[in-house]
Short mmCIF file of C-alpha atoms and ligand atoms in Angstrom, two decimals:
data_model
loop_
_atom_site.label_atom_id
_atom_site.label_comp_id
_atom_site.label_asym_id
_atom_site.label_seq_id
_atom_site.Cartn_x
_atom_site.Cartn_y
_atom_site.Cartn_z
CA MET A 249 -16.38 -28.40 35.67
CA LYS A 250 -15.72 -25.17 37.60
CA VAL A 251 -13.10 -23.01 35.81
CA LEU A 252 -11.44 -19.95 37.25
CA VAL A 253 -10.66 -17.47 34.47
CA ILE A 254 -7.86 -14.90 35.26
CA ASN A 255 -6.90 -11.86 33.36
CA CYS A 256 -3.81 -10.35 35.13
CA GLY A 257 -2.75 -6.78 34.33
CA SER A 258 0.20 -4.90 35.76
CA SER A 259 -1.75 -3.42 38.64
CA SER A 260 -5.14 -5.11 38.21
CA LEU A 261 -6.74 -8.54 37.90
CA LYS A 262 -10.08 -9.59 36.53
CA TYR A 263 -11.56 -12.91 37.36
CA GLN A 264 -14.62 -15.06 36.73
CA LEU A 265 -15.61 -18.42 38.12
CA ILE A 266 -17.58 -20.26 35.43
CA ASP A 267 -19.47 -23.57 35.55
CA SER A 268 -18.44 -24.98 32.18
CA ASP A 269 -21.39 -27.36 32.05
CA THR A 270 -24.00 -24.67 32.16
CA GLU A 271 -21.64 -21.87 31.07
CA ASN A 272 -23.04 -19.73 33.89
CA VAL A 273 -20.82 -17.26 35.68
CA LEU A 274 -20.89 -18.24 39.41
CA ALA A 275 -18.88 -15.20 40.64
CA LYS A 276 -16.84 -12.44 39.09
CA GLY A 277 -14.96 -9.33 39.91
CA LEU A 278 -11.63 -7.60 39.92
CA CYS A 279 -8.71 -6.47 42.00
CA GLU A 280 -7.53 -2.97 41.47
CA ARG A 281 -4.56 -0.88 42.55
CA ILE A 282 -2.36 -3.92 43.23
CA GLY A 283 1.02 -2.66 44.57
CA ILE A 284 -0.52 0.76 45.45
CA ASP A 285 -3.16 0.11 48.11
CA GLY A 286 -5.69 -2.46 46.96
CA ARG A 287 -9.38 -2.88 46.29
CA LEU A 288 -11.32 -6.09 45.66
CA VAL A 289 -14.67 -6.16 43.83
CA TYR A 290 -16.47 -9.42 44.24
CA GLN A 291 -19.90 -10.39 42.99
CA LYS A 292 -21.66 -13.71 43.45
CA ALA A 293 -24.22 -14.41 40.75
CA GLY A 294 -27.62 -12.95 41.84
CA LEU A 295 -26.14 -10.87 44.71
CA ASP A 296 -24.92 -7.26 44.92
CA LYS A 297 -21.26 -6.32 44.37
CA GLU A 298 -19.06 -6.31 47.48
CA ILE A 299 -16.21 -3.92 47.62
CA THR A 300 -13.29 -4.48 50.06
CA GLU A 301 -10.36 -2.12 50.49
CA ALA A 302 -7.38 -4.10 51.71
CA PRO A 303 -3.64 -3.97 51.14
CA MET A 304 -2.46 -5.89 48.04
CA PRO A 305 1.36 -5.35 47.90
CA THR A 306 1.61 -7.99 45.15
CA HIS A 307 -0.53 -10.18 42.92
CA LYS A 308 -0.15 -12.97 45.47
CA GLU A 309 -2.21 -11.15 48.11
CA ALA A 310 -4.73 -10.15 45.40
CA ILE A 311 -5.27 -13.73 44.19
CA GLN A 312 -5.40 -14.99 47.80
CA MET A 313 -8.19 -12.41 48.49
CA VAL A 314 -10.08 -13.60 45.38
CA LEU A 315 -9.79 -17.25 46.58
CA ASP A 316 -10.96 -16.22 50.10
CA ALA A 317 -13.97 -14.37 48.66
CA LEU A 318 -14.85 -17.36 46.44
CA THR A 319 -14.85 -19.67 49.42
CA ASN A 320 -16.29 -17.22 51.94
CA GLU A 321 -18.82 -19.06 54.20
CA LYS A 322 -21.67 -16.55 53.59
CA THR A 323 -21.20 -15.20 50.08
CA GLY A 324 -18.73 -17.62 48.50
CA ALA A 325 -19.67 -19.26 45.23
CA ILE A 326 -17.97 -22.56 46.27
CA LYS A 327 -17.43 -24.40 49.55
CA SER A 328 -13.82 -25.34 48.96
CA LEU A 329 -11.02 -24.54 46.56
CA SER A 330 -10.93 -28.22 45.59
CA GLU A 331 -14.07 -27.47 43.48
CA VAL A 332 -11.92 -25.46 41.06
CA GLU A 333 -10.76 -28.01 38.50
CA ALA A 334 -8.92 -25.81 36.06
CA ILE A 335 -7.62 -22.31 35.66
CA GLY A 336 -7.58 -20.42 32.33
CA HIS A 337 -5.28 -17.41 31.89
CA ARG A 338 -5.49 -14.74 29.34
CA VAL A 339 -1.95 -14.22 28.03
CA VAL A 340 -1.41 -11.31 25.80
CA HIS A 341 1.50 -12.30 23.53
CA GLY A 342 2.31 -15.71 22.33
CA GLY A 343 4.56 -14.58 19.53
CA GLU A 344 4.98 -17.07 16.67
CA LYS A 345 5.22 -19.94 19.14
CA PHE A 346 1.56 -20.29 20.01
CA ALA A 347 -1.10 -20.64 17.33
CA SER A 348 -3.60 -22.04 19.88
CA SER A 349 -4.28 -22.29 23.59
CA THR A 350 -2.03 -24.61 25.55
CA LEU A 351 -1.76 -26.44 28.85
CA ILE A 352 0.82 -24.62 31.01
CA ASN A 353 4.07 -26.40 31.93
CA ASP A 354 7.59 -25.15 32.56
CA ASP A 355 8.43 -25.06 28.84
CA VAL A 356 5.30 -23.00 28.12
CA ILE A 357 6.26 -20.57 30.92
CA LYS A 358 9.70 -20.19 29.35
CA ALA A 359 8.32 -19.60 25.90
CA VAL A 360 5.90 -16.97 27.22
CA GLU A 361 8.82 -15.33 29.08
CA GLU A 362 10.66 -15.16 25.69
CA CYS A 363 7.71 -13.06 24.36
CA ASN A 364 7.94 -10.58 27.26
CA GLU A 365 9.95 -8.17 25.06
CA LEU A 366 7.05 -8.02 22.64
CA ALA A 367 4.55 -7.16 25.35
CA PRO A 368 6.58 -5.73 28.21
CA LEU A 369 3.51 -4.28 30.10
CA HIS A 370 1.32 -7.38 29.78
CA ASN A 371 3.22 -10.69 29.54
CA PRO A 372 5.12 -10.34 32.84
CA ALA A 373 1.86 -9.62 34.68
CA ASN A 374 0.26 -12.69 33.03
CA LEU A 375 3.15 -14.86 34.16
CA ILE A 376 2.89 -13.55 37.67
CA GLY A 377 -0.76 -14.71 37.71
CA ILE A 378 0.23 -18.15 36.42
CA ARG A 379 2.97 -18.56 39.01
CA VAL A 380 0.86 -17.36 41.95
CA CYS A 381 -1.98 -19.71 40.97
CA ALA A 382 0.41 -22.58 40.78
CA GLU A 383 1.64 -21.78 44.27
CA LEU A 384 -1.78 -21.19 45.82
CA MET A 385 -3.58 -24.04 44.04
CA PRO A 386 -0.87 -26.67 43.38
CA GLY A 387 -1.91 -29.50 41.11
CA VAL A 388 -4.82 -27.59 39.45
CA PRO A 389 -4.19 -27.65 35.64
CA GLN A 390 -3.65 -24.24 34.07
CA VAL A 391 -4.18 -23.17 30.50
CA ALA A 392 -2.81 -20.15 28.64
CA VAL A 393 -5.12 -18.56 26.07
CA PHE A 394 -3.29 -16.10 23.86
CA ASP A 395 -4.62 -12.81 22.44
CA THR A 396 -2.35 -13.34 19.40
CA ALA A 397 -3.00 -17.04 18.68
CA PHE A 398 -6.06 -16.71 16.42
CA HIS A 399 -4.11 -14.43 14.03
CA GLN A 400 -1.30 -16.86 13.53
CA THR A 401 -3.04 -18.19 10.39
CA MET A 402 -2.33 -14.90 8.54
CA PRO A 403 -0.14 -15.46 5.44
CA PRO A 404 3.16 -13.65 5.09
CA LYS A 405 1.72 -11.04 2.71
CA ALA A 406 -0.54 -9.89 5.59
CA PHE A 407 1.91 -10.18 8.46
CA LEU A 408 5.15 -8.86 6.90
CA TYR A 409 5.93 -5.12 7.11
CA GLY A 410 7.85 -3.34 4.33
CA LEU A 411 10.98 -3.12 6.46
CA PRO A 412 14.41 -4.70 6.19
CA LEU A 413 13.84 -8.45 6.33
CA LYS A 414 16.51 -8.72 9.09
CA TYR A 415 13.97 -7.03 11.50
CA TYR A 416 11.61 -9.91 11.04
CA LYS A 417 14.27 -12.64 10.97
CA ASP A 418 16.28 -11.37 13.96
CA TYR A 419 13.79 -9.41 16.04
CA LYS A 420 10.47 -10.98 15.03
CA VAL A 421 9.10 -7.61 13.90
CA ARG A 422 5.82 -8.51 12.12
CA ARG A 423 2.07 -8.12 12.49
CA TYR A 424 0.71 -10.34 15.28
CA GLY A 425 -2.72 -8.88 15.93
CA PHE A 426 -4.60 -8.84 19.25
CA HIS A 427 -8.13 -9.37 20.66
CA GLY A 428 -7.79 -12.82 19.06
CA THR A 429 -10.01 -14.53 21.65
CA SER A 430 -12.80 -12.09 20.83
CA HIS A 431 -12.31 -12.29 17.04
CA SER A 432 -12.35 -16.07 17.26
CA PHE A 433 -15.43 -16.28 19.55
CA VAL A 434 -17.43 -13.66 17.55
CA SER A 435 -16.61 -14.93 13.99
CA LYS A 436 -17.54 -18.54 15.04
CA ARG A 437 -20.71 -17.39 16.68
CA ALA A 438 -21.55 -15.27 13.62
CA VAL A 439 -21.38 -18.34 11.39
CA GLU A 440 -23.76 -20.22 13.68
CA PHE A 441 -26.08 -17.34 14.32
CA LEU A 442 -26.37 -16.26 10.68
CA GLY A 443 -26.59 -19.81 9.31
CA LEU A 444 -23.46 -19.46 7.15
CA ASP A 445 -21.50 -22.44 5.81
CA LYS A 446 -18.46 -22.62 8.11
CA ASP A 447 -16.30 -24.07 5.34
CA ASN A 448 -17.33 -21.42 2.88
CA SER A 449 -17.71 -18.15 4.78
CA LYS A 450 -16.15 -14.71 4.70
CA VAL A 451 -16.68 -12.71 7.89
CA ILE A 452 -15.36 -9.33 9.03
CA VAL A 453 -15.36 -8.73 12.80
CA CYS A 454 -15.25 -5.13 14.00
CA HIS A 455 -14.23 -5.29 17.71
CA LEU A 456 -14.79 -1.66 18.71
CA GLY A 457 -14.07 -0.82 22.30
CA ASN A 458 -11.56 1.29 24.15
CA GLY A 459 -9.01 -0.74 22.12
CA SER A 460 -10.33 -1.50 18.71
CA SER A 461 -9.37 -3.92 15.94
CA ILE A 462 -10.91 -5.47 12.81
CA SER A 463 -10.27 -8.90 11.40
CA ALA A 464 -10.98 -10.75 8.15
CA VAL A 465 -11.89 -14.39 8.66
CA VAL A 466 -12.21 -16.85 5.85
CA ASN A 467 -13.67 -20.35 6.64
CA GLY A 468 -12.98 -19.75 10.34
CA LYS A 469 -9.34 -18.73 9.84
CA CYS A 470 -7.99 -15.17 10.29
CA ILE A 471 -6.39 -13.88 7.09
CA ASP A 472 -5.72 -10.27 8.25
CA THR A 473 -6.17 -7.92 11.16
CA THR A 474 -5.55 -4.32 11.92
CA MET A 475 -3.43 -4.46 15.05
CA GLY A 476 0.28 -5.18 14.50
CA LEU A 477 3.44 -5.88 16.42
CA THR A 478 1.69 -4.01 19.25
CA PRO A 479 -1.96 -2.91 19.74
CA LEU A 480 -1.09 0.58 18.63
CA GLU A 481 -1.49 -0.14 14.87
CA GLY A 482 -4.70 -0.02 12.92
CA MET A 483 -7.79 2.11 13.50
CA ILE A 484 -8.25 5.06 15.81
CA MET A 485 -9.06 3.97 19.40
CA GLY A 486 -9.91 5.48 22.75
CA THR A 487 -6.49 7.01 23.41
CA ARG A 488 -4.35 5.21 20.75
CA SER A 489 -3.66 6.96 17.49
CA GLY A 490 -3.84 3.90 15.25
CA ASN A 491 -2.11 4.31 11.87
CA ILE A 492 -0.25 7.59 11.28
CA ASP A 493 2.58 8.68 8.97
CA PRO A 494 5.60 7.40 10.99
CA ALA A 495 7.49 10.56 10.03
CA ILE A 496 5.14 12.52 12.30
CA MET A 497 7.04 11.03 15.25
CA GLU A 498 10.35 12.76 14.38
CA TYR A 499 8.56 16.00 13.41
CA VAL A 500 6.58 16.27 16.66
CA ALA A 501 9.51 15.04 18.81
CA LYS A 502 11.53 18.13 17.61
CA LYS A 503 8.60 20.55 18.04
CA GLU A 504 7.66 19.33 21.53
CA ASN A 505 11.17 18.35 22.68
CA LEU A 506 10.10 14.76 23.32
CA ASP A 507 12.18 11.61 23.38
CA ILE A 508 10.96 8.28 21.89
CA LYS A 509 9.29 7.38 25.26
CA GLY A 510 7.47 10.65 25.38
CA ILE A 511 6.24 10.16 21.76
CA MET A 512 5.11 6.58 22.52
CA ASN A 513 3.18 7.96 25.54
CA VAL A 514 1.41 10.47 23.31
CA LEU A 515 0.56 7.86 20.69
CA ASN A 516 -0.74 5.34 23.25
CA LYS A 517 -2.33 7.49 25.87
CA LYS A 518 -3.08 11.00 24.55
CA SER A 519 -4.20 10.41 21.01
CA GLY A 520 -7.20 8.65 19.42
CA LEU A 521 -10.67 9.83 20.21
CA PHE A 522 -9.32 11.55 23.31
CA GLY A 523 -6.69 13.56 21.51
CA LEU A 524 -8.81 14.27 18.46
CA SER A 525 -11.68 15.54 20.60
CA GLY A 526 -9.34 18.16 22.14
CA ASP A 527 -8.80 16.11 25.23
CA LEU A 528 -12.52 15.95 25.89
CA SER A 529 -12.83 12.23 26.53
CA SER A 530 -11.81 8.80 25.28
CA ASP A 531 -15.25 7.45 26.24
CA LEU A 532 -17.61 7.24 23.36
CA ARG A 533 -20.67 8.05 25.44
CA ASP A 534 -19.15 11.44 26.36
CA LEU A 535 -18.32 12.10 22.71
CA GLU A 536 -21.84 11.17 21.54
CA SER A 537 -23.43 13.56 24.04
CA ALA A 538 -20.97 16.37 23.28
CA ALA A 539 -21.52 15.87 19.50
CA GLY A 540 -25.22 16.00 20.16
CA GLU A 541 -24.73 19.40 21.86
CA GLY A 542 -22.84 20.66 18.77
CA ASN A 543 -19.21 20.10 19.81
CA GLU A 544 -17.38 20.02 16.39
CA ASN A 545 -14.29 18.29 17.78
CA ALA A 546 -16.36 15.49 19.21
CA LYS A 547 -18.25 15.20 15.82
CA HIS A 548 -14.97 14.92 13.95
CA ALA A 549 -13.73 12.21 16.28
CA LEU A 550 -16.79 10.12 15.68
CA GLU A 551 -16.53 10.74 11.91
CA VAL A 552 -12.92 9.62 11.83
CA LEU A 553 -13.86 6.51 13.83
CA ALA A 554 -16.63 5.51 11.38
CA TYR A 555 -14.53 6.37 8.35
CA ASP A 556 -11.63 4.28 9.63
CA VAL A 557 -13.87 1.29 10.13
CA ALA A 558 -15.41 1.70 6.67
CA LYS A 559 -11.96 1.88 5.01
CA PHE A 560 -10.59 -1.25 6.80
CA VAL A 561 -13.72 -3.18 6.08
CA GLY A 562 -13.49 -2.16 2.38
CA GLY A 563 -9.86 -3.31 2.32
CA TYR A 564 -10.87 -6.70 3.71
CA VAL A 565 -13.76 -7.11 1.30
CA ALA A 566 -11.15 -6.65 -1.47
CA ALA A 567 -8.67 -9.05 0.24
CA MET A 568 -11.30 -11.73 0.59
CA ASN A 569 -12.89 -11.01 -2.83
CA GLY A 570 -16.28 -10.62 -1.13
CA VAL A 571 -17.90 -10.88 2.26
CA ASP A 572 -20.89 -12.72 3.71
CA ALA A 573 -21.23 -10.93 7.10
CA ILE A 574 -19.92 -7.88 8.88
CA VAL A 575 -20.23 -8.11 12.67
CA PHE A 576 -19.95 -5.49 15.40
CA THR A 577 -18.78 -6.33 18.90
CA ALA A 578 -17.23 -4.94 22.19
CA GLY A 579 -18.28 -1.82 24.11
CA ILE A 580 -18.88 0.49 21.15
CA GLY A 581 -19.76 -2.13 18.61
CA GLU A 582 -22.43 -3.71 20.90
CA ASN A 583 -23.81 -0.46 22.33
CA SER A 584 -23.47 2.40 19.97
CA GLY A 585 -26.30 2.46 17.37
CA THR A 586 -25.00 5.87 16.34
CA VAL A 587 -21.51 4.59 15.42
CA ARG A 588 -22.93 1.52 13.66
CA LYS A 589 -25.26 3.68 11.64
CA MET A 590 -22.42 5.96 10.64
CA VAL A 591 -20.34 3.02 9.50
CA VAL A 592 -23.09 1.16 7.66
CA GLN A 593 -23.84 4.27 5.67
CA TYR A 594 -20.61 3.51 3.74
CA PHE A 595 -21.79 0.05 2.77
CA GLY A 596 -24.24 0.92 0.02
CA TYR A 597 -21.85 -0.52 -2.58
CA LEU A 598 -22.17 -3.87 -0.86
CA GLY A 599 -25.96 -3.80 -1.21
CA ILE A 600 -26.40 -3.21 2.52
CA THR A 601 -29.28 -1.28 4.06
CA LEU A 602 -29.55 -0.72 7.76
CA ASP A 603 -32.63 -1.91 9.63
CA GLU A 604 -33.00 1.18 11.84
CA GLU A 605 -35.28 -0.47 14.36
CA ALA A 606 -33.05 -3.47 14.91
CA ASN A 607 -30.04 -1.13 15.10
CA ASN A 608 -31.65 0.57 18.12
CA THR A 609 -31.80 -2.66 20.07
CA ARG A 610 -29.02 -3.30 22.66
CA GLY A 611 -27.45 -6.16 24.49
CA GLU A 612 -28.40 -9.04 22.31
CA GLU A 613 -27.36 -10.91 19.11
CA ILE A 614 -29.22 -9.26 16.31
CA VAL A 615 -29.16 -8.80 12.52
CA ILE A 616 -29.18 -5.05 11.81
CA SER A 617 -29.27 -5.18 8.01
CA THR A 618 -32.63 -5.40 6.22
CA PRO A 619 -33.72 -8.85 4.93
CA ASP A 620 -33.10 -7.79 1.29
CA SER A 621 -29.45 -6.70 1.99
CA LYS A 622 -26.91 -8.66 0.00
CA VAL A 623 -24.53 -8.90 3.00
CA LYS A 624 -25.67 -9.49 6.53
CA VAL A 625 -24.58 -7.02 9.23
CA ALA A 626 -25.03 -8.17 12.84
CA VAL A 627 -24.19 -7.35 16.43
CA ILE A 628 -22.74 -10.25 18.49
CA PRO A 629 -21.79 -9.57 22.08
CA THR A 630 -18.24 -10.87 22.70
CA ASN A 631 -17.38 -13.04 25.74
CA GLU A 632 -13.66 -13.52 26.12
CA GLU A 633 -13.95 -15.14 29.52
CA LEU A 634 -16.34 -17.79 28.21
CA ALA A 635 -13.98 -18.44 25.25
CA ILE A 636 -11.07 -18.85 27.72
CA CYS A 637 -13.23 -21.24 29.79
CA ARG A 638 -14.14 -23.32 26.74
CA ASP A 639 -10.48 -23.62 25.58
CA THR A 640 -9.45 -24.49 29.14
CA VAL A 641 -11.99 -27.30 29.42
CA ALA A 642 -11.14 -28.66 26.01
CA LEU A 643 -7.41 -28.94 26.96
CA VAL A 644 -8.04 -30.23 30.50
CA LYS A 645 -10.57 -32.91 29.75
P1 AMP B 810 -14.72 -1.95 25.90
O1 AMP B 810 -13.26 -1.59 25.86
O2 AMP B 810 -15.09 -3.05 25.03
O3 AMP B 810 -15.21 -2.16 27.32
O4 AMP B 810 -15.54 -0.58 25.38
C1 AMP B 810 -15.46 0.59 25.98
C2 AMP B 810 -16.04 1.63 25.06
O5 AMP B 810 -17.41 1.32 24.86
C3 AMP B 810 -16.10 3.08 25.62
O6 AMP B 810 -15.75 3.98 24.65
C4 AMP B 810 -17.51 3.26 26.00
O7 AMP B 810 -17.89 4.62 25.95
C5 AMP B 810 -18.25 2.48 24.96
N1 AMP B 810 -19.60 2.17 25.41
C6 AMP B 810 -20.01 1.40 26.44
N2 AMP B 810 -21.33 1.47 26.62
C7 AMP B 810 -21.80 2.31 25.67
C8 AMP B 810 -23.08 2.79 25.30
N3 AMP B 810 -24.18 2.46 25.94
N4 AMP B 810 -23.18 3.62 24.24
C9 AMP B 810 -22.07 4.02 23.52
N5 AMP B 810 -20.86 3.61 23.86
C10 AMP B 810 -20.69 2.79 24.90
#
């Protein structure tokens, strides 16, 4: 079955056409600057990227351009749109309504709309993608795969905040967690790859990218995660602060004459590795090279990142009363041997020693702890699009 996977952002859209039988990507790319000017990147498997600048006033023109590229006579991956048998959408927030992926119908659209307030930048864009696909490809089944769904198994002690209960009851203020598709995919794969017993396993997934989150997974079910009501909570990220003393907000607002919007902008876009490095960069590669050249701010940013990971992992080991495997994934987790080494140095108390040679390998599933380590540490590349494709096929078949 050929499945179109769509991840709609407010001014961008990522897509992949996947053959679910072979799980090969037939074509992929993205639309950028939707509503501004417009740029389509299209790449058929085995061919070079094609870049087309063309006006995309709305997501409708953007998706139409993707469909035209996919069916282009010369470089298209399919002959006709009728070959697309299902569409899988990434939807950021499913609130408490969705604990798993679901076939999209009018009721689902309404329920996703009700979660808009919880993800005002993302959910409306996801819904536009769903509506435009329904218009341009009528009759093709669509599936919503939620970033929050995997974390819905968290118990109240993990998802409740120490706030007036009314905020949870009336406004649904609670920890939801994000990156769920990645945590689910990687934790399942870890159990297979490391030969663990799926019904008796304790796995910690460290999804370290521009956005970062960690989750604790017992017997395939998430019991805790670092991100919260929004993706701002938890560990330090590229530009997000992660956890801080909430009183800092009032203190800095007064000093810098900022309103709540201004403060949120600082916490989401000007903090994290970027802010801590003295506005040097949010990109870990830049920080690694700056630290290598002796930049103290960059060094501190890397140290805070590794220390944060070590502390959350330690907390989850306590919460699960043990751990069988700790897994790194996403841009930093998969590629930065330096960060992994800095993190694993904290794990001596777990009987873990780093296999330095394995840790220097990139781009593949690999165990990076030595064979005599008491807990396995591994790198497992994430693949959210494939996870969306798999869920889509399971619901459509
Ligand atoms: P993601 O959000 O998962 O795409 O991850 C983005 C982050 O991964 C950025 O901070 C990148 O600097 C980092 N990253 C990507 N490739 C590498 C690499 N080869 N070495 C170190 N960090 C990398």
